[in-house]
Coordinates of C-alpha atoms and ligand atoms in Angstrom, one line a residue:
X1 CA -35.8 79.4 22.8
X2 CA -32.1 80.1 23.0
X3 CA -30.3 81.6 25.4
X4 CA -30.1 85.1 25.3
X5 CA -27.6 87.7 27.2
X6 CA -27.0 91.3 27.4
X7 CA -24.3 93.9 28.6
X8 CA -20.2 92.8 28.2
X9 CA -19.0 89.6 29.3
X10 CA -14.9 89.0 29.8
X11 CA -13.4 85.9 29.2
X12 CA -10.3 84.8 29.9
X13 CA -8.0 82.6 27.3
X14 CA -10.8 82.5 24.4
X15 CA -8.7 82.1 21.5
X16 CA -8.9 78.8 21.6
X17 CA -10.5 75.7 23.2
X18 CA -13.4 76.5 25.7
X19 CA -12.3 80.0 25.8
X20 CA -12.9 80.6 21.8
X21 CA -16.7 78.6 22.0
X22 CA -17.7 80.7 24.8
X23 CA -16.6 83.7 23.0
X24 CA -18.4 82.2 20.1
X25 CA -21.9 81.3 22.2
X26 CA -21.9 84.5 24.1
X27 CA -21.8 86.7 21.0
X28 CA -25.0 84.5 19.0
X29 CA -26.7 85.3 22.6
X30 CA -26.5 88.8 22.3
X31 CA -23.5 89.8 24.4
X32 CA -20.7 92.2 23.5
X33 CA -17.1 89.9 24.7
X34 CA -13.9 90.9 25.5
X35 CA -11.7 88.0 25.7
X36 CA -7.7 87.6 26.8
X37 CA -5.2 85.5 25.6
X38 CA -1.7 84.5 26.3
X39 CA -0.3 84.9 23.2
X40 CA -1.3 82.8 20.4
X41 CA -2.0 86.0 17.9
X42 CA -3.0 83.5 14.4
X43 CA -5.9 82.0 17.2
X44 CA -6.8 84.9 18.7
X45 CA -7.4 86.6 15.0
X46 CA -9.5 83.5 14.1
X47 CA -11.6 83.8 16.9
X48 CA -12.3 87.4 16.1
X49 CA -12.8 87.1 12.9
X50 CA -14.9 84.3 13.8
X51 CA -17.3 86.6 15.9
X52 CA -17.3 89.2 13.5
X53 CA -18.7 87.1 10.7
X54 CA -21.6 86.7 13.8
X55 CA -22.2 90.3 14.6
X56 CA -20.1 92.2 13.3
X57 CA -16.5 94.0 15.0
X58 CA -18.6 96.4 17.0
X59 CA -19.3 93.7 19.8
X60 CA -15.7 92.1 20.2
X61 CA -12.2 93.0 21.4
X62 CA -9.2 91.2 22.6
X63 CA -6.4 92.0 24.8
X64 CA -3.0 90.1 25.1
X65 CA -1.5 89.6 27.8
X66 CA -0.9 86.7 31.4
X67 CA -3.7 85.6 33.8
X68 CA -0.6 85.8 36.3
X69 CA -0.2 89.8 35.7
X70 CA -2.5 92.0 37.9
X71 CA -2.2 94.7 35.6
X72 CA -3.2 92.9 32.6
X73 CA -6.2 91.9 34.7
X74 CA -7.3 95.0 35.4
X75 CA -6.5 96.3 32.1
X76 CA -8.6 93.8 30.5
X77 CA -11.7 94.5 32.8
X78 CA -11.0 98.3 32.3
X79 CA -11.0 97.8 28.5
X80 CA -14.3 95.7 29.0
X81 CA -16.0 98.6 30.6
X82 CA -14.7 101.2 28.5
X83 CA -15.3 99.9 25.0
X84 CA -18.6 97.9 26.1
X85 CA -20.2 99.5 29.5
X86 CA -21.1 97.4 32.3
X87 CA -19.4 93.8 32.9
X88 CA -22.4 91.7 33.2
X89 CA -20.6 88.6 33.6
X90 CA -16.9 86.9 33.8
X91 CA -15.6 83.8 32.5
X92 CA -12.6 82.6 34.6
X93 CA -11.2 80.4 31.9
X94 CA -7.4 80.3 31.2
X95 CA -5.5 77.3 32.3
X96 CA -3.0 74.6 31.3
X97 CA -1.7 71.2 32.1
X98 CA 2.4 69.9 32.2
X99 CA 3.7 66.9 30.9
X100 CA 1.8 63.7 32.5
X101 CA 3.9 62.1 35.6
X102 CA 4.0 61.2 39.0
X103 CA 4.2 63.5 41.7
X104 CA 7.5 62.7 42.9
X105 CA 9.4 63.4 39.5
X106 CA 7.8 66.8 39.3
X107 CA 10.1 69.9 39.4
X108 CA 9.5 73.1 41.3
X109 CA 9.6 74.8 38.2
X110 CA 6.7 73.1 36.7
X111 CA 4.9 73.3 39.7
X112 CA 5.4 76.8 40.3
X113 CA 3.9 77.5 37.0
X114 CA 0.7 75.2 37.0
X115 CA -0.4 76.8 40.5
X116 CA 0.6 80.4 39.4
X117 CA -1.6 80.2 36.2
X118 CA -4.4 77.5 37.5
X119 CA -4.5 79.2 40.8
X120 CA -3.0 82.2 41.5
X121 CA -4.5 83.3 38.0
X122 CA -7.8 82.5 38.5
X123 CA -8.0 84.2 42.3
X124 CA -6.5 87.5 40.7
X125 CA -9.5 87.2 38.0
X126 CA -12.2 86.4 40.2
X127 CA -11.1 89.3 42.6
X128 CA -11.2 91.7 39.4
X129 CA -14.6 90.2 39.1
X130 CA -16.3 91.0 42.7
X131 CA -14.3 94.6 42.1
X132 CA -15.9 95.3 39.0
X133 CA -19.5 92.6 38.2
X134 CA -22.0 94.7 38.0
X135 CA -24.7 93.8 40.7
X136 CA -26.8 90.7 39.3
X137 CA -23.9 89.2 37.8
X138 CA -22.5 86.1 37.3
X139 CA -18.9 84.5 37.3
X140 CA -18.0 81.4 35.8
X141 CA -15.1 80.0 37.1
X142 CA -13.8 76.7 34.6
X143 CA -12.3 74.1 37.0
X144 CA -12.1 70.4 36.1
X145 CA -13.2 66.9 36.8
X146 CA -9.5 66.2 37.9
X147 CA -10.5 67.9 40.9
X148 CA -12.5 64.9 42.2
X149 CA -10.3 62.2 39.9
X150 CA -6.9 63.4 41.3
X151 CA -5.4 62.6 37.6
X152 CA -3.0 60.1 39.3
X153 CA 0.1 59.4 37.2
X154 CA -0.7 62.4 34.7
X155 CA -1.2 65.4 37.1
X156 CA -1.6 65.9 40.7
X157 CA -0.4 69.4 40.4
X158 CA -3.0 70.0 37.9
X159 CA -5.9 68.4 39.6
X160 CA -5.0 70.0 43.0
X161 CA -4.9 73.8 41.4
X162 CA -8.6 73.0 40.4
X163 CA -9.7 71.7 43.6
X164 CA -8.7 75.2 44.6
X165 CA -10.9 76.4 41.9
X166 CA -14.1 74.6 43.8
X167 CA -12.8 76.2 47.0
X168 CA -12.8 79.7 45.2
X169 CA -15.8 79.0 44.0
X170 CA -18.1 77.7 47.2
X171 CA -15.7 81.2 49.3
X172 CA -16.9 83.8 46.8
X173 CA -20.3 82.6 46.1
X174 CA -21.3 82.8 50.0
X175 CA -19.2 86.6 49.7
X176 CA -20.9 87.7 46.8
X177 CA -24.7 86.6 47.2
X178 CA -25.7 89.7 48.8
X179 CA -25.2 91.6 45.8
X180 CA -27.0 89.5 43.9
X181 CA -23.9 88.5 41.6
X182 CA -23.8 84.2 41.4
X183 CA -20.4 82.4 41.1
X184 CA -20.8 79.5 39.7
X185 CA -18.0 76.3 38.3
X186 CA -18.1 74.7 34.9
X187 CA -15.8 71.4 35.6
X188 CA -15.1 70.0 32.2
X189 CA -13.9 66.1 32.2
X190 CA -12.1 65.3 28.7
X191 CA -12.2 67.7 26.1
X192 CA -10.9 67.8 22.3
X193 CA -9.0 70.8 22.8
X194 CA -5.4 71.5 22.3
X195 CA -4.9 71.4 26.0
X196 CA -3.7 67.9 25.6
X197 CA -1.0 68.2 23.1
X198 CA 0.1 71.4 24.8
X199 CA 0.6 68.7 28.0
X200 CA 2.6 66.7 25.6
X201 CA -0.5 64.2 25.3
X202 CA -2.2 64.4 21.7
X203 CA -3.3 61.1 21.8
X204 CA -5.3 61.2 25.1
X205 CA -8.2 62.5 23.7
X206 CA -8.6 59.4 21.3
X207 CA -7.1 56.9 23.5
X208 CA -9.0 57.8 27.0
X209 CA -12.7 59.3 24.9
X210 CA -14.1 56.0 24.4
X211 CA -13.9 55.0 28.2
X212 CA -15.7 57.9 29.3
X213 CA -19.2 56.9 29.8
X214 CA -21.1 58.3 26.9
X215 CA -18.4 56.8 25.0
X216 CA -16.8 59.7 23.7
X217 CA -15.0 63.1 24.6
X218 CA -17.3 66.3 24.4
X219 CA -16.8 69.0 22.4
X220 CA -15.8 72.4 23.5
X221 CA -19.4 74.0 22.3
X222 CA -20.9 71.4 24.9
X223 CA -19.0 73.0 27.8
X224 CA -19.8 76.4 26.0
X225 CA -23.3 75.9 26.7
X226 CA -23.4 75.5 30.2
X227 CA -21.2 78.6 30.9
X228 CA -23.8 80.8 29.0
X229 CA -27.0 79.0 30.9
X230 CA -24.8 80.0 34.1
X231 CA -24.0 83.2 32.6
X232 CA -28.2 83.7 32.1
X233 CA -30.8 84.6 34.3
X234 CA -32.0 81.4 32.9
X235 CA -30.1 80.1 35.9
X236 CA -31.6 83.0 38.4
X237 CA -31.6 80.5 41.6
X238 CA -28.1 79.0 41.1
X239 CA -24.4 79.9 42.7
X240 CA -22.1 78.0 44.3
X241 CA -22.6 75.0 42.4
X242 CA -19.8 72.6 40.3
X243 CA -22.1 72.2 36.8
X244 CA -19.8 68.8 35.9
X245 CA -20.0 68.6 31.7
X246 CA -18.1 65.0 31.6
X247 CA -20.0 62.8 29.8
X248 CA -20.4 60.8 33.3
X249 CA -16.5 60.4 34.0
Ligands
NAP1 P1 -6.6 75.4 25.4 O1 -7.3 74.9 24.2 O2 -5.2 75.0 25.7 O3 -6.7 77.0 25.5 C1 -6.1 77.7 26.6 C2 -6.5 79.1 26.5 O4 -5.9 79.8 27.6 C3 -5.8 79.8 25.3 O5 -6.7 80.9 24.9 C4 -4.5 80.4 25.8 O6 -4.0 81.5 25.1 C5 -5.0 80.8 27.2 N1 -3.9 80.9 28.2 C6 -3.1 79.9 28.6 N2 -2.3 80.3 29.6 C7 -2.6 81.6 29.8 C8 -2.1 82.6 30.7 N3 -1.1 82.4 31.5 N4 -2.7 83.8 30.6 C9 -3.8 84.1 29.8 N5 -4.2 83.2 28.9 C10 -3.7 82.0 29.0 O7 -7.4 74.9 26.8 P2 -8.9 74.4 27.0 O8 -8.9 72.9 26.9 O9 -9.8 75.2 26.3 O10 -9.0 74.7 28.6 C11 -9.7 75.8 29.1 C12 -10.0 75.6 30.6 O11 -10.7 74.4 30.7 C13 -8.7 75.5 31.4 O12 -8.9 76.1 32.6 C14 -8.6 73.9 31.6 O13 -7.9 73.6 32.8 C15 -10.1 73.6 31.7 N6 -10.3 72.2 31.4 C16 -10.1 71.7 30.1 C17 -10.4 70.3 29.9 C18 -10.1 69.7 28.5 O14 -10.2 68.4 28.5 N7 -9.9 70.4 27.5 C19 -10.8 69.5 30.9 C20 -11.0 70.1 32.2 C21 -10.8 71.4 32.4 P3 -3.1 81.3 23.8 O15 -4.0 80.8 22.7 O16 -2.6 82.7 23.5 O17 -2.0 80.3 24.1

């Protein structure tokens, strides 16, 4: 039987990649989304139009605006609730990568904005979150493999923002059991997305897919469908766990 969901899930970034399937799964499971991007309008438009030819526009809305921006955070969660009543469940999403180098030719600059969005983005999300989940909820934080891989060469920077994601993850869990609400991590390994291009990387996708184990990249509906099980009550007993989708990188 699939997977079914209720009430108003956010998501953050789902105009494309991850973000966009989520949106995608979430609305064939039954819930209403409201999802947040940075400002990609052509993507965001598909997505929605890509929803509405699911359910129709009553059950989907979009805001623009930066992971980095407390406002917009709370705007977005507010907009959630007053458009689609109770937030049932979060998905901590947005993120990017830099250019692939070694540590010590990194600038601050760079740096600065890697933690601000992987981090500091996802701590001002979450904190929306235990503010506003509805008791019983759940919040998926997306992390990544390059938490435990360290992405040498490519991204420290990048890899150590998400091992702050697993950190976020275990802390809140523990602070929001009693309520009932789970906080789970997703940690994707490599994924056909435009993430990689975006890092200045197109080709890593083809070049590094075949090495992964399964012999291949995933797809972003495969990482889809682990947030909604942890989104679920199929998933009742669960939180604080890292859910790795990585084809066994
Ligand atoms: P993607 O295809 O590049 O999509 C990124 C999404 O995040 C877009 O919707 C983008 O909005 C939004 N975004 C970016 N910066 C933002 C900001 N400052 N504020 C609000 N929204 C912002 O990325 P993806 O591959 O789906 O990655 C999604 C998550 O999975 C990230 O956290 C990433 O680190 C993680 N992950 C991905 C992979 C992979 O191989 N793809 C592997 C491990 C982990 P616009 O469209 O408006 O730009």
């Amino acid at each position: 039987m699939p997977t079914a969901l209720s009430g108003a899930i956010v998501i953050t970034g789902g105009s494309r990649g991850i973000g966009r399937a989520t949106a995608l799964a979430c609305i064939r499971a039954g819930a209403r989304v409201m999802f947040s991007y940075q400002g990609n309008e052509d993507a965001a438009r598909r997505t929605l139009e890509d929803c509405w030819a699911l359910a129709g526009s009553d059950g989907i809305s979009a805001l623009r605006g930066d992971v980095r921006d407390e406002n917009h955070v709370s705007a977005l969660f507010q907009q959630a609730r007053s458009r689609f009543g109770a937030i049932t469940g979060v998905v901590n999403n947005a993120g990017i990568v830099a250019p692939s180098m070694p540590l010590a030719d990194m600038d601050i600059e760079r740096m600065r904005r890697v933690t601000e969005i992987n981090v500091l983005g996802a701590l001002l999300v979450a904190r929306q979150a235990a503010r506003e989940l509805a008791d019983g909820g759940s919040l998926v934080n997306v992390g990544s493999m390059a938490a435990k891989l360290g992405s040498p060469n490519e991204y420290v920077d990048y890899a150590a923002s998400k091992g702050a994601v697993d950190s976020l993850t275990f802390g809140l869990s523990k602070e929001l059991g009693p309520r009932g609400i789970r906080v789970n991590c997703v940690r994707p390994g490599l994924i056909a997305t435009d993430i990689h291009a975006s890092g200045g990387r197109p080709e890593r996708i083809a070049e590094l897919g075949p090495l992964c184990p399964l012999g291949r990249p995933g797809q972003a509906e495969e990482v889809a469908d682990a947030i909604v099980w942890l989104l679920s009550e199929a998933s009742s007993y669960t939180t604080g766990a890292m859910i790795d989708v990585a084809g066994g990188r």
